Each structure stands twice: as structure tokens, then as C-alpha cells.
Amino acid sequence: MNGWLIALAVSAAVFFALVALAIISPRRFVRLPFNILLSLLYRKRIFGLENLPTDGGCLVISNHVSWIDGILILWMLPRNVRFIVDGANFSSSIGTYLGNAFDTIFMMSQIKSIGRAIKAGREAIVDGDVVGVFPEGTISRTGQLQAFKPGITKIIKGTDAPVVPMWMDGMWGSIFSFSGGKFFYKWPKQFRRTLTLYIDKPVPADTPLEILRTRVQALGARATIDHRSQLPILAKGMIRVCRRRGGQMQAADSMGTEVSGREMLIRILALRRTLRREVFSDDEKYVGVLLPPSVGGVIVNIALAMDQRISANLNYTVSSDVMNHCIAEVGIKHVLTSERFLSKLDVKIDAEVILLDTLKDKVTKLDKAIAFIQATVVPASLLDRILGLSNVDGDDILTIIFTSGSTGMPKGVLLSNANISHNVDAIERAVKLDMNDTVLGVLPFFHSFGYSVTLWGAMSLGPRGIYHFNPLDSKQIGKLAEKYGVTVLLATPTFLRGYLRRVTPEQFSKLDVVVVGAEKMPAELFESFEKKFGVRPVEGYGATELSPLVSVNIPPSRSSAAHQADRVEGSVGRPLPGVSARVVSPDSGDELRAGEDGMLMVTGPNVMRGYANQEEMTGKAIQDGWYVTGDIANVDDQGFIHITGRLSRFSKIGGEMVPHVRIEEELSRLFCEGDDDETLRICVTAVPDAKKGERLIVLHVPTTKEIDDIRKGLSEAGLPNLFIPGRDGFIEVEAIPMLGTGKLDLKAAKDVAASLATSAGASDGDD
């Protein structure tokens, strides 16, 4: 009996002690159970804790992807953070108690309340407290960093306290994030997540808002780079997609080939076995692929990935000399192609050509039987180990993509599993591709966008892939889109012009997403395409060296934005999750303010591993982890990137930088005014000039327009006299030089201009 009394007395004492602690020191009372619970649910790591001031006031700013980000930061930091939060989320008695325990500053939606919260935050900083803000003002729906609200500059205004940028990594995918298109109501993807808090060096209170945003974004890129090993191995994902698809069609092409998910996986595995036995030596790394976008092209590329070979999709629109330069660059021994396709090309290949038509006869019954068992019976995780996919590292090279050669001889860009996997993950977040989508693959696989998205994006995320070898064949593309119910189209503005003329609205009736890149989208093309097909295209941006995606505007039908825009027409979108972009002065290297044009730099897990056998060139292209794009751009105050030109597409005339793209925009409007012809008609380039350094040249297709009227139109559009080409600078050509990827062939255009232009003639701007 005495034991029970003692136990009861101890329990009562503990109870009253906890009640007293809850009243006297709510923070300690709350921290104890929180520390225990959060330690059970999460592992924590902190980088840069020494950057957080140990005393004195400061403002900490962080990204915001989950409902409990504030709680997690309080758990991870040694100093209390007085977060400024939306008071509506803490309206209950428990919420108010918890908020008050940490001296939280509540803010309601009324203007007066917001002003009081800002004032309270400033006073807290002056008093030596750490004040915390999520400057996006809302939880990100994609993991992308959104625009920063200007309130944070008001909080710190008039103080000399520093701002400390932070990034919380690891919460995307949790039930508290918007992954999967909803909060809370989903199964957790993993137990005991590892959360990493990155803390950057403090910056002065007067640091511009857009620079603060870049600092936070750069931490996010660093976090994703550090954790790139966690990105999925795409070949594993493809196995699981094929298993889920089963007997339903997974891919088809314009040559009449249709395969189910099960059949595709069987063919891939059988081809892998046959190539290992009949063609490759054990130490053979690089394998050339000379195939158009097709079911066969998909199967070959995935079979190589499953065998840990590095595919090199060769550009079949270039000369033999250029193709053989690429082959020699990495020592390709074998090129896989088909007799039917090779017969259409006028090329001589300096490597052993393996015709898949002939190789098909060497696939044995045993190959087919083993492939069938592996594809249908063997558990996916066991199949991963059998194929060696469990040993694949994210940094292992998956493919080599040769640059377009628009400005010179192609360079071999080494892209890893993590490079491409990040792009696939990013496009899934932005465009939300799933099993219900059908992607039209018209971009060649030697184009990084075609390889990353229409090949791996479709095959590892679940959509059906429909392929055609000629992106300019509008009639056939229209038929395929109608037959298979295409929902997603990835193209260039040049391709869209053809579809406008030859594809009917009925053929694109299921189209839901159109993403364009490679060249600037003319404003009138947005309107024309939407008017005819009911879908407004969005622009994205990338480069081969960036796997290729950097940014994209979110398609209207896939948007889940709340309180912030995720699409700005005329821009190429915000950087994708895990990617950071900044604009610097080409002269000083200093980061520029919002709206100021400069050199665009990009960092993230999408940055290539380097150029093949070109260490010096790699060092010039990648500086301290940032890829120098060569593009002139600005980032607006909402974080959207605006490409204004390419450094190589500027002319220095009389000491002034003259942008070719700006002139092309006006010329396109003037040349196309009054008719429906959407083909590319003009290209601006330059030739040397003894007086002013360079002279503008306009290559244009035959036109009935008067050149004097065109020049007058440029002047009326407000272009400076220096931007207006002289009359003899307009040169008629049969067609504008284009690459097979749909981009302008800048080198060819410059060569044509040099050969046709005379050294005499009026200077720029002369009548």
C-alpha cells in the first residue's frame, strides 16, 4: 500500500511540475516532447551552423515546402527563432499556446496587422532576437522557389542586423508537402527521412531582395547536388513502368510498330543479351546509335542503359566529316542502325556498322525465353541486381550528346544518370506527366530534350510514347496525334508554324500541354496556336550541357499555383527544383539586379560532367560549379528568366552591343504582316566592317515586301539607327539555314552572309 502511495505522490509531483513548467516556461515544456517525437521521425544534419550568429539580432530566411518547416527549423537550431506567421493557422487555443511558447509573431491578412507584425519583427531584431520569415509567403506546390515578398526588406530596414539565408532539404515528398498534388492525404514514401539544413554566410541588411532569393536558391541547388545519389536510376523506373503497363500499349511509331509495356521490356532484355554476346567486348563503353525517334530507337537506348553502356546518338542531319569527328572524339567502335534508315542517309561511317535487321536473326529462343521470364516473373528488385542496376552510381555516365554545332564543330557532352534523372524528376513536378498522358516524340534523340524527356521522361514516368522521325512532317504528326490521343507535345516554334498550317483542330483535340524551346517564341504564335487548337504553348529553356532543362513555365492545365504566378509569357519560366540561375556582368562578374541584362549562369545537378576529352574547355564552361551559358538574360523580380540574346548573337558596332534577336523580332513581324505563312523567313547575322567593326546582314527568303518599307518599319518600331541594317545588308536566300533540331544554323548563316555580302555598301543605318 505504501508503494502505491509513493508512486501516486511521485506521479502527482511530476504532473504538477509539468503544469508549472508549462505555465512558467512553455518553450522548455514544448521542446521536450517535440525533440523526442521529431528525433524518432527524422534524422537531422546541419551544414554551416557557424554562419548563424551566436548572439545579437538577425533575420533568417528559408524556402518553404511543407506545413512543419518552422517547427523543424526550431528543432534544428540552437537559438530560438521568432517566426512571423499567418495567425489564421494558429487560431485554436493549442495553436496559440504553441506559437506563444516560441514568441511567434502572428500576422493576420489585414494591412494594419501586417504592418504591426513587420514592426514587431524589426523591434525583435533590434532587441537581439533571431526572427524567421518564409519570404515566398506560401508553400511551394512544385518545390520550385517562388518570388520573395517585399515585406522582408521592411523588417530589416533601419537596422544593421544581417540576413542569414537557409535551405531546408528533404521535406518534398512527405505528407506535409504538396507532392502528389495534395497535402496530408497520401501514404508516406519513406520513414525517418534525413533532413538537411543549409545555412549560408550572413549578408548585409541592404542586400537587394532578388540577390537574397538567389542566395537561397543556390543553397537549394547545392543540396540537390549533394543528394544526387538519391535520384532514381532511370532504367529501374522503366522496368516498373513496363510492369504496370502490362499488356496495354506503351509505345508506337509512324512506321506501324506498336508495343505493350510487357513486350517492350522483353525486347529490351533480349536485345541486351544479344548485343553482349554478338557485338560488344567487355570493356566497350561508348556505342553509337544512328536511329530516328522510333520504338526501335527507344528500345536500343534503354537496352544500352541496362547494360551500363554509354549511348551516343549521332546527328544524322550532319555531313560524314562531322559525324566521324564525333565518332573519333570518344572512340566509338560500333554504330547501331537499321538498313532501312541507313539507306536514306548519304554518310560514310568510320566504325563498324551493326544492322539491327540482321542482328534480329541472332536472337535465340533461349534469349527470348530468359527475357520473357525476367520481364514477367522475376521480382523487379531482383531483376535490378541481375542486370547490375543496383551497382549503378548517379555519377556514372549514361549518354553523350553532341552539341548542335551551330557555332562550330560539335563537342561531346557527358551526361550522367543523375543529370538525366534530375531532369525527368523536374519535368514530372512541373508538367505532372503520368500514365494517363501520351507524349508525341518528334525531337530526335541526338537532341538532349528529345533524349531526356520524350525518351526517358515518357518511359520512366509512365506516359505512352508516340514517335515520328520528321518533326516537320505536319500531316503525319496530325494523324498520329489523332490516332493515339496525344496530350503532350514538345517542339520548337519553327515546328509549331508547320502544325498551324497543316494540322486540323480535330487532330489536336486531346492536346493539353505544349512546351517549346530552342528559339524564342514569337508573341503572335502564342495567339495563333491557342486560337486554332485551344492550347496555349509555354516556353522553357535549356542547353545540352544542362541535360538540358533549366526552367519552364507551368502549363495552365497543369498549374497548382496558390497565391503566386507560375507562368509569365515572354519569359522561359522559373528555374526547376534543384536548379539555381543568376545573371552576372560579363565584365566584372558581379551579380546583377532584377531586370538587368548580363551573362546567365546556372548550377545544379543538371550540370554536365564535362566535355569528352576537353578538360580545358570544360574548365572554361564550368566555373566554381556554375555553367556559363553564353546567353544574355535577365531575371525579373518574380524570379522568371528572360532570354534577350546570345553573346555570339550580338554585334559590336561603333562600340555598342547590338542584339540580333531584338532586330529579328521586329523583322519577323514586318515580313509576316498580312499573310498566313508561318515559315521562318529571316535571320540576322553580321560580317566584318572596316569602319565600325561589324555590319549587320539580314538573310531573308523571297518576299514581295519593299526593303525600304521594312527599314522604315524598323525605325517606326523605335529601333535605334544603329540597329537598322543598311539597304544592301538585306540578302535574299532560298531558305534560312536550319539544324535538324529546329534551331537556326548560326555558323552556316554567317558563312552564307560572308560569301554573299560585298565589302562595299552603305554603313548600318544609312539610307
Coordinates of C-alpha atoms in Angstrom, one line a residue, residues 101-630:
A101 CA 5.8 29.3 -26.4
F102 CA 8.3 30.3 -29.1
D103 CA 7.5 34.0 -29.0
T104 CA 6.0 33.7 -32.5
I105 CA 4.9 36.9 -34.2
F106 CA 1.3 36.5 -35.5
M107 CA 0.2 38.3 -38.6
M108 CA -3.4 38.5 -40.0
S109 CA -4.4 39.4 -43.5
Q110 CA -5.4 43.0 -42.7
I111 CA -3.0 45.7 -43.7
K112 CA -2.7 47.1 -40.2
S113 CA -1.9 43.6 -38.8
I114 CA 0.8 43.1 -41.4
G115 CA 2.3 46.5 -40.5
R116 CA 2.3 45.6 -36.8
A117 CA 3.9 42.2 -37.5
I118 CA 6.7 43.9 -39.5
K119 CA 7.2 46.4 -36.8
A120 CA 7.3 43.7 -34.1
G121 CA 9.8 41.8 -36.2
R122 CA 12.1 44.8 -36.5
E123 CA 11.9 45.5 -32.8
A124 CA 12.7 41.9 -32.0
I125 CA 15.8 42.1 -34.2
V126 CA 16.9 45.3 -32.5
D127 CA 16.4 43.6 -29.1
G128 CA 18.8 40.8 -30.2
D129 CA 16.4 38.1 -31.2
V130 CA 16.5 35.8 -34.3
V131 CA 13.5 36.5 -36.4
G132 CA 12.4 34.0 -39.1
V133 CA 10.5 34.5 -42.3
F134 CA 9.4 32.3 -45.2
P135 CA 9.7 35.0 -47.8
E136 CA 7.7 33.2 -50.5
G137 CA 4.6 33.8 -48.4
T138 CA 3.1 30.4 -49.3
I139 CA 4.1 26.8 -49.5
S140 CA 5.6 25.8 -52.9
R141 CA 3.4 23.4 -54.9
T142 CA 6.3 22.1 -57.0
G143 CA 9.4 22.5 -54.9
Q144 CA 10.4 25.5 -57.1
L145 CA 11.5 28.6 -55.2
Q146 CA 8.8 31.2 -55.8
A147 CA 9.1 35.0 -55.7
F148 CA 10.0 36.7 -52.5
K149 CA 7.6 39.1 -50.9
P150 CA 9.0 42.6 -50.2
G151 CA 8.0 42.5 -46.6
I152 CA 11.3 41.0 -45.5
T153 CA 13.2 44.2 -46.6
K154 CA 10.8 46.2 -44.5
I155 CA 11.5 44.1 -41.4
I156 CA 15.3 44.6 -41.6
K157 CA 15.1 48.2 -42.8
G158 CA 16.8 50.7 -40.5
T159 CA 18.8 48.0 -38.7
D160 CA 22.4 46.9 -39.2
A161 CA 21.5 43.3 -38.5
P162 CA 22.5 40.6 -41.1
V163 CA 20.2 38.4 -43.1
V164 CA 21.0 34.6 -43.0
P165 CA 19.8 32.6 -46.0
M166 CA 18.9 29.0 -45.3
W167 CA 17.5 26.0 -47.2
M168 CA 15.6 23.1 -45.7
D169 CA 16.1 20.0 -47.8
G170 CA 14.3 16.6 -47.5
M171 CA 10.7 17.5 -46.9
W172 CA 9.5 17.3 -50.5
G173 CA 7.6 14.0 -50.9
S174 CA 6.5 14.0 -47.2
I175 CA 2.8 14.1 -46.3
F176 CA 3.2 17.7 -45.3
S177 CA 4.3 18.8 -48.7
F178 CA 2.3 19.2 -51.9
S179 CA 4.0 16.3 -53.7
G180 CA 1.4 14.1 -55.4
G181 CA -0.9 17.1 -55.9
K182 CA -2.2 17.2 -52.3
F183 CA -1.3 17.8 -48.7
F184 CA -1.6 15.1 -45.9
Y185 CA -3.9 12.6 -47.6
K186 CA -1.3 10.2 -49.0
W187 CA 1.0 7.4 -47.8
P188 CA 4.4 8.4 -46.6
K189 CA 7.1 7.5 -49.2
Q190 CA 9.7 6.8 -46.5
F191 CA 10.1 6.5 -42.8
R192 CA 12.6 8.6 -40.8
R193 CA 13.6 11.0 -43.5
T194 CA 17.0 12.7 -43.4
L195 CA 16.6 16.4 -43.3
T196 CA 19.5 18.7 -44.1
L197 CA 19.6 22.4 -43.2
Y198 CA 22.0 24.5 -45.2
I199 CA 23.0 27.8 -43.6
D200 CA 24.8 30.4 -45.8
K201 CA 27.0 33.2 -44.7
P202 CA 25.2 36.3 -43.4
V203 CA 24.7 39.1 -45.9
P204 CA 24.1 42.9 -45.1
A205 CA 20.7 44.2 -44.4
D206 CA 20.6 46.3 -47.5
T207 CA 21.2 43.3 -49.9
P208 CA 18.6 43.6 -52.7
L209 CA 15.6 41.2 -52.5
E210 CA 16.4 39.4 -55.7
I211 CA 20.0 38.7 -54.6
L212 CA 18.7 37.3 -51.3
R213 CA 16.5 35.0 -53.4
T214 CA 19.4 33.9 -55.5
R215 CA 21.4 33.0 -52.4
V216 CA 18.6 30.8 -51.0
Q217 CA 18.1 29.2 -54.4
A218 CA 21.8 28.5 -54.7
L219 CA 21.7 26.6 -51.4
G220 CA 18.8 24.5 -52.9
A221 CA 21.0 23.7 -55.9
R222 CA 23.9 22.7 -53.5
A223 CA 21.5 20.5 -51.5
T224 CA 20.3 18.7 -54.7
I225 CA 23.8 18.2 -55.9
D226 CA 24.9 16.8 -52.6
H227 CA 22.0 14.4 -52.6
R228 CA 22.1 13.4 -56.3
S229 CA 22.8 9.8 -55.4
Q230 CA 19.2 9.7 -54.1
L231 CA 17.8 10.4 -57.6
P232 CA 16.3 7.3 -59.1
I233 CA 18.2 5.2 -61.7
L234 CA 16.0 5.6 -64.8
A235 CA 16.4 2.0 -66.1
K236 CA 14.9 0.8 -62.8
G237 CA 12.0 3.1 -63.2
M238 CA 11.4 1.9 -66.8
I239 CA 11.2 -1.7 -65.6
R240 CA 8.5 -0.8 -63.1
V241 CA 6.5 1.3 -65.7
C242 CA 6.5 -1.6 -68.1
R243 CA 5.3 -3.9 -65.4
R244 CA 2.5 -1.5 -64.5
R245 CA 1.5 -1.0 -68.1
G246 CA 1.4 -4.8 -68.7
G247 CA -0.4 -5.7 -71.9
Q248 CA -1.5 -2.2 -72.6
M249 CA 0.3 -0.2 -75.4
Q250 CA 3.4 1.6 -74.1
A251 CA 4.9 2.9 -77.4
A252 CA 4.2 3.3 -81.1
D253 CA 5.7 5.0 -84.1
S254 CA 4.7 6.1 -87.6
M255 CA 6.3 3.0 -89.1
G256 CA 3.5 0.9 -87.7
T257 CA 5.2 -0.5 -84.7
E258 CA 3.1 -0.8 -81.5
V259 CA 4.4 -2.5 -78.3
S260 CA 2.8 -3.1 -74.9
G261 CA 4.8 -2.4 -71.8
R262 CA 5.4 -6.2 -71.3
E263 CA 6.5 -6.6 -75.0
M264 CA 8.8 -3.6 -74.8
L265 CA 10.6 -4.9 -71.7
I266 CA 11.0 -8.4 -73.3
R267 CA 12.5 -6.9 -76.4
I268 CA 14.9 -4.7 -74.4
L269 CA 16.1 -7.6 -72.3
A270 CA 16.5 -9.9 -75.4
L271 CA 18.5 -7.2 -77.3
R272 CA 20.7 -6.6 -74.3
R273 CA 21.6 -10.3 -74.1
T274 CA 22.3 -10.5 -77.9
L275 CA 24.4 -7.4 -78.0
R276 CA 26.6 -8.6 -75.1
R277 CA 27.1 -12.0 -76.8
E278 CA 27.4 -11.0 -80.5
V279 CA 28.8 -7.4 -80.6
F280 CA 30.4 -5.9 -77.6
S281 CA 33.6 -6.6 -75.8
D282 CA 33.5 -6.3 -72.1
D283 CA 35.5 -3.0 -72.0
E284 CA 33.5 -1.3 -74.7
K285 CA 32.0 1.9 -73.2
Y286 CA 30.7 4.2 -76.0
V287 CA 28.2 2.8 -78.5
G288 CA 26.9 4.9 -81.5
V289 CA 23.2 4.9 -82.2
L290 CA 22.0 6.1 -85.7
L291 CA 18.2 5.8 -85.5
P292 CA 15.3 8.3 -85.7
P293 CA 12.8 8.8 -82.9
S294 CA 11.0 5.4 -83.0
V295 CA 10.1 2.4 -80.9
G296 CA 13.4 0.8 -82.2
G297 CA 15.4 3.9 -81.1
V298 CA 13.8 3.8 -77.6
I299 CA 14.5 0.0 -77.2
V300 CA 18.1 0.3 -78.3
N301 CA 18.9 3.3 -76.0
I302 CA 17.3 1.6 -73.0
A303 CA 19.0 -1.7 -73.7
L304 CA 22.3 0.1 -73.7
A305 CA 21.5 1.7 -70.4
M306 CA 20.5 -1.6 -68.9
D307 CA 23.9 -3.0 -69.9
Q308 CA 25.7 0.1 -68.5
R309 CA 27.0 1.2 -71.9
I310 CA 27.1 4.8 -72.8
S311 CA 24.9 5.6 -75.8
A312 CA 26.0 8.2 -78.3
N313 CA 23.0 9.2 -80.5
L314 CA 24.6 10.5 -83.7
N315 CA 23.2 13.5 -85.6
Y316 CA 22.0 12.1 -88.9
T317 CA 21.5 15.7 -90.4
V318 CA 25.2 16.5 -90.5
S319 CA 27.9 15.6 -93.0
S320 CA 30.1 12.5 -92.8
D321 CA 33.0 14.5 -91.7
V322 CA 31.1 16.0 -88.7
M323 CA 29.6 12.6 -87.8
N324 CA 33.0 10.9 -88.0
H325 CA 34.5 13.7 -85.9
C326 CA 32.0 12.7 -83.2
I327 CA 32.8 9.0 -83.5
A328 CA 36.5 9.6 -83.2
E329 CA 36.1 12.0 -80.3
V330 CA 35.1 9.2 -77.9
G331 CA 36.4 6.2 -79.7
I332 CA 33.1 4.6 -80.9
K333 CA 33.7 1.1 -82.3
H334 CA 30.2 0.1 -83.2
V335 CA 27.2 2.1 -84.6
L336 CA 23.8 0.5 -84.3
T337 CA 21.3 1.4 -87.1
S338 CA 18.8 -0.2 -89.4
E339 CA 19.3 -0.9 -93.1
R340 CA 16.1 1.0 -94.0
F341 CA 17.2 4.1 -92.2
L342 CA 20.9 4.0 -93.3
S343 CA 19.8 3.7 -96.9
K344 CA 18.2 7.1 -96.7
L345 CA 21.4 8.8 -95.5
D346 CA 24.4 9.8 -97.6
V347 CA 27.1 9.1 -95.0
K348 CA 30.3 7.1 -94.7
I349 CA 30.8 5.8 -91.2
D350 CA 34.2 5.3 -89.7
A351 CA 33.1 2.5 -87.4
E352 CA 31.7 -1.0 -87.6
V353 CA 28.0 -0.7 -88.6
I354 CA 25.7 -3.2 -86.9
L355 CA 22.4 -3.5 -88.7
L356 CA 19.6 -4.3 -86.3
D357 CA 17.7 -6.0 -89.1
T358 CA 20.5 -8.6 -89.3
L359 CA 21.1 -8.8 -85.6
K360 CA 17.4 -9.8 -85.1
D361 CA 18.1 -13.1 -86.6
K362 CA 20.8 -13.8 -84.0
V363 CA 18.3 -13.5 -81.1
T364 CA 17.9 -17.2 -80.0
K365 CA 14.9 -18.9 -78.5
L366 CA 16.9 -19.0 -75.2
D367 CA 17.3 -15.2 -75.3
K368 CA 13.6 -14.8 -75.8
A369 CA 12.7 -17.3 -73.0
I370 CA 15.1 -15.7 -70.5
A371 CA 13.9 -12.2 -71.4
F372 CA 10.3 -13.3 -71.0
I373 CA 10.9 -14.8 -67.6
Q374 CA 12.9 -11.7 -66.5
A375 CA 10.2 -9.3 -67.8
T376 CA 7.2 -11.1 -66.3
V377 CA 8.2 -13.4 -63.4
V378 CA 11.4 -12.1 -61.7
P379 CA 10.7 -9.5 -59.0
A380 CA 11.8 -6.0 -60.1
S381 CA 14.3 -5.7 -57.2
L382 CA 15.9 -9.0 -58.1
L383 CA 16.0 -8.1 -61.8
D384 CA 17.8 -4.9 -60.8
R385 CA 20.5 -7.0 -59.2
I386 CA 20.7 -9.5 -62.1
L387 CA 21.2 -6.6 -64.6
G388 CA 23.7 -4.8 -62.3
L389 CA 21.5 -1.8 -62.0
S390 CA 21.8 -1.8 -58.2
N391 CA 25.5 -1.0 -58.7
V392 CA 24.9 2.0 -61.0
D393 CA 26.0 5.2 -59.4
G394 CA 24.3 8.5 -60.1
D395 CA 27.6 9.9 -61.4
D396 CA 28.1 7.1 -63.9
I397 CA 27.8 8.4 -67.5
L398 CA 24.5 7.5 -69.1
T399 CA 24.9 9.1 -72.5
I400 CA 27.0 11.5 -74.6
I401 CA 25.1 14.2 -76.5
F402 CA 27.0 16.1 -79.1
T403 CA 26.2 19.8 -79.3
S404 CA 24.4 21.1 -82.3
G405 CA 27.5 22.6 -83.9
S406 CA 25.6 25.9 -84.6
T407 CA 28.7 27.9 -83.8
G408 CA 31.4 25.3 -84.7
M409 CA 32.4 21.6 -84.6
P410 CA 30.2 19.6 -82.1
K411 CA 31.5 18.9 -78.6
G412 CA 30.7 15.7 -76.7
V413 CA 28.7 16.5 -73.6
L414 CA 28.9 13.8 -70.9
L415 CA 25.6 13.4 -69.1
S416 CA 25.3 11.2 -66.1
N417 CA 22.4 9.1 -64.7
A418 CA 21.8 11.8 -62.1
N419 CA 21.9 14.6 -64.7
I420 CA 19.1 13.0 -66.8
S421 CA 17.2 11.6 -63.7
H422 CA 17.0 15.1 -62.2
N423 CA 15.6 16.5 -65.5
V424 CA 13.0 13.7 -65.5
D425 CA 12.0 14.4 -61.9
A426 CA 11.8 18.1 -62.6
I427 CA 9.6 17.7 -65.6
E428 CA 7.3 15.4 -63.6
R429 CA 6.9 18.1 -60.9
A430 CA 6.4 20.9 -63.4
V431 CA 4.2 19.2 -66.1
K432 CA 3.0 16.2 -64.0
L433 CA 3.4 13.5 -66.6
D434 CA 1.7 10.3 -65.6
M435 CA 0.1 7.1 -67.0
N436 CA -2.8 9.0 -68.5
D437 CA -0.6 11.1 -70.8
T438 CA 0.5 10.4 -74.3
V439 CA 3.7 12.2 -75.4
L440 CA 4.4 12.9 -79.0
G441 CA 8.1 12.4 -79.6
V442 CA 9.3 14.3 -82.7
L443 CA 12.5 15.6 -81.3
P444 CA 15.5 13.4 -82.3
F445 CA 17.3 11.5 -79.6
F446 CA 20.6 13.2 -80.6
H447 CA 18.9 16.3 -79.2
S448 CA 19.1 16.4 -75.4
F449 CA 15.5 17.5 -74.9
G450 CA 14.4 14.5 -77.0
Y451 CA 16.6 12.1 -75.2
S452 CA 15.8 13.3 -71.7
V453 CA 12.1 14.0 -72.0
T454 CA 10.5 12.2 -74.9
L455 CA 12.6 9.1 -74.3
W456 CA 13.3 8.8 -70.6
G457 CA 10.6 11.0 -69.4
A458 CA 7.9 9.1 -71.2
M459 CA 9.4 5.6 -70.5
S460 CA 10.2 6.1 -66.8
L461 CA 7.3 8.2 -65.6
G462 CA 4.6 6.2 -67.3
P463 CA 3.1 8.1 -70.3
R464 CA 2.8 6.4 -73.6
G465 CA 5.3 7.5 -76.2
I466 CA 4.4 8.1 -79.8
Y467 CA 7.3 8.7 -82.2
H468 CA 7.9 10.1 -85.6
F469 CA 11.2 10.7 -87.4
N470 CA 10.4 14.0 -89.1
P471 CA 9.2 16.9 -86.9
L472 CA 8.4 19.0 -90.0
D473 CA 6.0 16.3 -91.4
S474 CA 2.9 18.1 -90.1
K475 CA 0.4 15.9 -91.9
Q476 CA 1.7 12.6 -90.4
I477 CA 2.1 14.2 -87.0
G478 CA -1.5 15.3 -87.1
K479 CA -2.6 11.8 -88.0
L480 CA -0.6 10.2 -85.1
A481 CA -1.9 12.8 -82.6
E482 CA -5.5 12.0 -83.6
K483 CA -5.0 8.2 -83.7
Y484 CA -3.3 7.9 -80.3
G485 CA -4.9 10.9 -78.4
V486 CA -1.7 12.8 -77.9
T487 CA -1.8 15.0 -74.8
V488 CA 1.7 16.4 -74.6
L489 CA 3.8 18.0 -77.4
L490 CA 7.4 19.2 -77.1
A491 CA 8.6 21.2 -80.0
T492 CA 10.2 24.4 -81.3
P493 CA 8.4 27.5 -82.7
T494 CA 9.6 26.5 -86.1
F495 CA 7.7 23.2 -85.9
L496 CA 4.6 24.8 -84.5
R497 CA 4.4 27.1 -87.5
G498 CA 4.1 24.0 -89.7
Y499 CA 1.4 22.4 -87.5
L500 CA -0.6 25.6 -87.6
R501 CA -0.9 25.3 -91.4
R502 CA -1.4 21.6 -91.9
V503 CA -2.9 20.0 -88.7
T504 CA -6.6 20.2 -88.1
P505 CA -8.2 21.1 -84.7
E506 CA -9.7 17.7 -84.5
Q507 CA -6.3 16.0 -84.8
F508 CA -5.0 18.0 -81.8
S509 CA -8.3 17.8 -79.9
K510 CA -6.7 15.9 -76.9
L511 CA -3.7 18.1 -76.7
D512 CA -3.3 19.5 -73.3
V513 CA 0.4 20.6 -72.9
V514 CA 2.6 22.3 -75.5
V515 CA 6.2 23.2 -74.4
V516 CA 8.5 24.9 -76.8
G517 CA 12.2 25.8 -76.7
A518 CA 15.4 26.1 -78.7
E519 CA 14.4 29.5 -80.1
K520 CA 12.4 32.5 -78.9
M521 CA 8.6 32.1 -79.3
P522 CA 7.1 35.0 -81.3
A523 CA 4.2 36.6 -79.5
E524 CA 1.7 36.2 -82.3
L525 CA 2.5 32.4 -82.4
F526 CA 1.0 32.0 -78.9
E527 CA -2.2 33.6 -80.1
S528 CA -2.4 31.8 -83.4
F529 CA -1.8 28.3 -81.8
E530 CA -4.3 28.8 -79.0
K531 CA -6.9 30.2 -81.3
K532 CA -6.8 27.2 -83.6
F533 CA -6.1 24.3 -81.1
G534 CA -7.4 25.7 -77.7
V535 CA -4.0 25.1 -76.0
R536 CA -1.6 28.0 -75.2
P537 CA 2.0 26.9 -75.5
V538 CA 4.5 27.7 -72.8
E539 CA 8.2 28.3 -73.2
G540 CA 11.1 26.5 -71.5
Y541 CA 14.8 26.9 -71.6
G542 CA 17.8 24.6 -71.6
A543 CA 21.2 23.7 -73.0
T544 CA 22.7 20.4 -73.9
E545 CA 25.3 21.0 -71.1
L546 CA 22.4 21.2 -68.7
S547 CA 20.8 17.9 -69.5
P548 CA 19.0 20.1 -70.9
L549 CA 16.3 21.6 -68.8
V550 CA 16.9 24.8 -66.7
S551 CA 13.5 26.4 -66.5
V552 CA 9.9 26.2 -67.8
N553 CA 6.6 28.0 -67.4
I554 CA 4.0 25.7 -65.9
P555 CA 1.3 24.8 -68.5
P556 CA -2.1 26.4 -67.5
S557 CA -3.8 23.0 -67.3
R558 CA -1.2 21.5 -65.0
S559 CA -0.8 24.5 -62.7
S560 CA -1.4 24.1 -59.0
A561 CA -0.2 27.6 -58.1
A562 CA -1.7 29.2 -55.0
H563 CA -1.2 33.0 -54.4
Q564 CA 1.8 33.2 -56.8
A565 CA 2.1 33.1 -60.6
D566 CA 3.9 30.1 -62.1
R567 CA 3.8 31.4 -65.7
V568 CA 4.9 34.7 -67.3
E569 CA 4.6 34.8 -71.0
G570 CA 7.7 36.1 -72.7
S571 CA 9.9 34.5 -70.1
V572 CA 11.2 30.9 -70.1
G573 CA 9.9 30.3 -66.6
R574 CA 11.5 29.9 -63.2
P575 CA 14.4 27.5 -62.6
L576 CA 13.3 24.0 -61.9
P577 CA 13.5 22.5 -58.4
G578 CA 17.2 22.0 -57.5
V579 CA 18.4 24.4 -60.2
S580 CA 19.8 27.9 -59.5
A581 CA 20.3 30.7 -62.0
R582 CA 21.9 34.1 -61.7
V583 CA 22.8 36.9 -64.0
V584 CA 26.3 38.5 -63.8
S585 CA 28.1 41.3 -65.5
P586 CA 30.2 39.8 -68.4
D587 CA 32.9 42.3 -67.5
S588 CA 33.1 42.3 -63.6
G589 CA 31.3 39.0 -62.8
D590 CA 29.2 40.8 -60.2
E591 CA 25.6 39.6 -59.8
L592 CA 23.1 42.0 -61.4
R593 CA 19.8 43.3 -60.1
A594 CA 16.4 42.3 -61.4
G595 CA 15.8 43.3 -65.0
E596 CA 19.4 44.0 -65.8
D597 CA 20.9 42.1 -68.7
G598 CA 24.0 40.1 -68.3
M599 CA 25.5 36.6 -68.6
L600 CA 23.2 33.8 -67.4
M601 CA 24.9 31.3 -65.1
V602 CA 23.3 28.0 -63.9
T603 CA 24.2 25.5 -61.3
G604 CA 22.5 22.3 -60.1
P605 CA 22.6 18.5 -60.5
N606 CA 21.7 19.0 -64.2
V607 CA 25.2 20.5 -65.0
M608 CA 27.1 18.1 -67.3
R609 CA 30.1 16.0 -66.1
G610 CA 32.1 17.8 -68.7
Y611 CA 33.1 17.7 -72.4
A612 CA 34.6 14.5 -73.6
N613 CA 38.4 14.8 -73.7
Q614 CA 38.2 18.5 -73.4
E615 CA 39.4 19.4 -69.9
E616 CA 40.4 23.0 -70.8
M617 CA 37.1 23.7 -72.5
T618 CA 35.2 22.2 -69.6
G619 CA 37.1 24.5 -67.2
K620 CA 36.0 27.5 -69.2
A621 CA 32.4 26.4 -69.4
I622 CA 32.0 25.4 -65.7
Q623 CA 33.3 28.0 -63.2
D624 CA 33.0 27.1 -59.5
G625 CA 30.2 24.7 -60.3
W626 CA 28.3 27.3 -62.4
Y627 CA 27.8 26.7 -66.1
V628 CA 28.4 29.7 -68.2
T629 CA 25.5 29.5 -70.7
G630 CA 26.7 32.2 -73.2

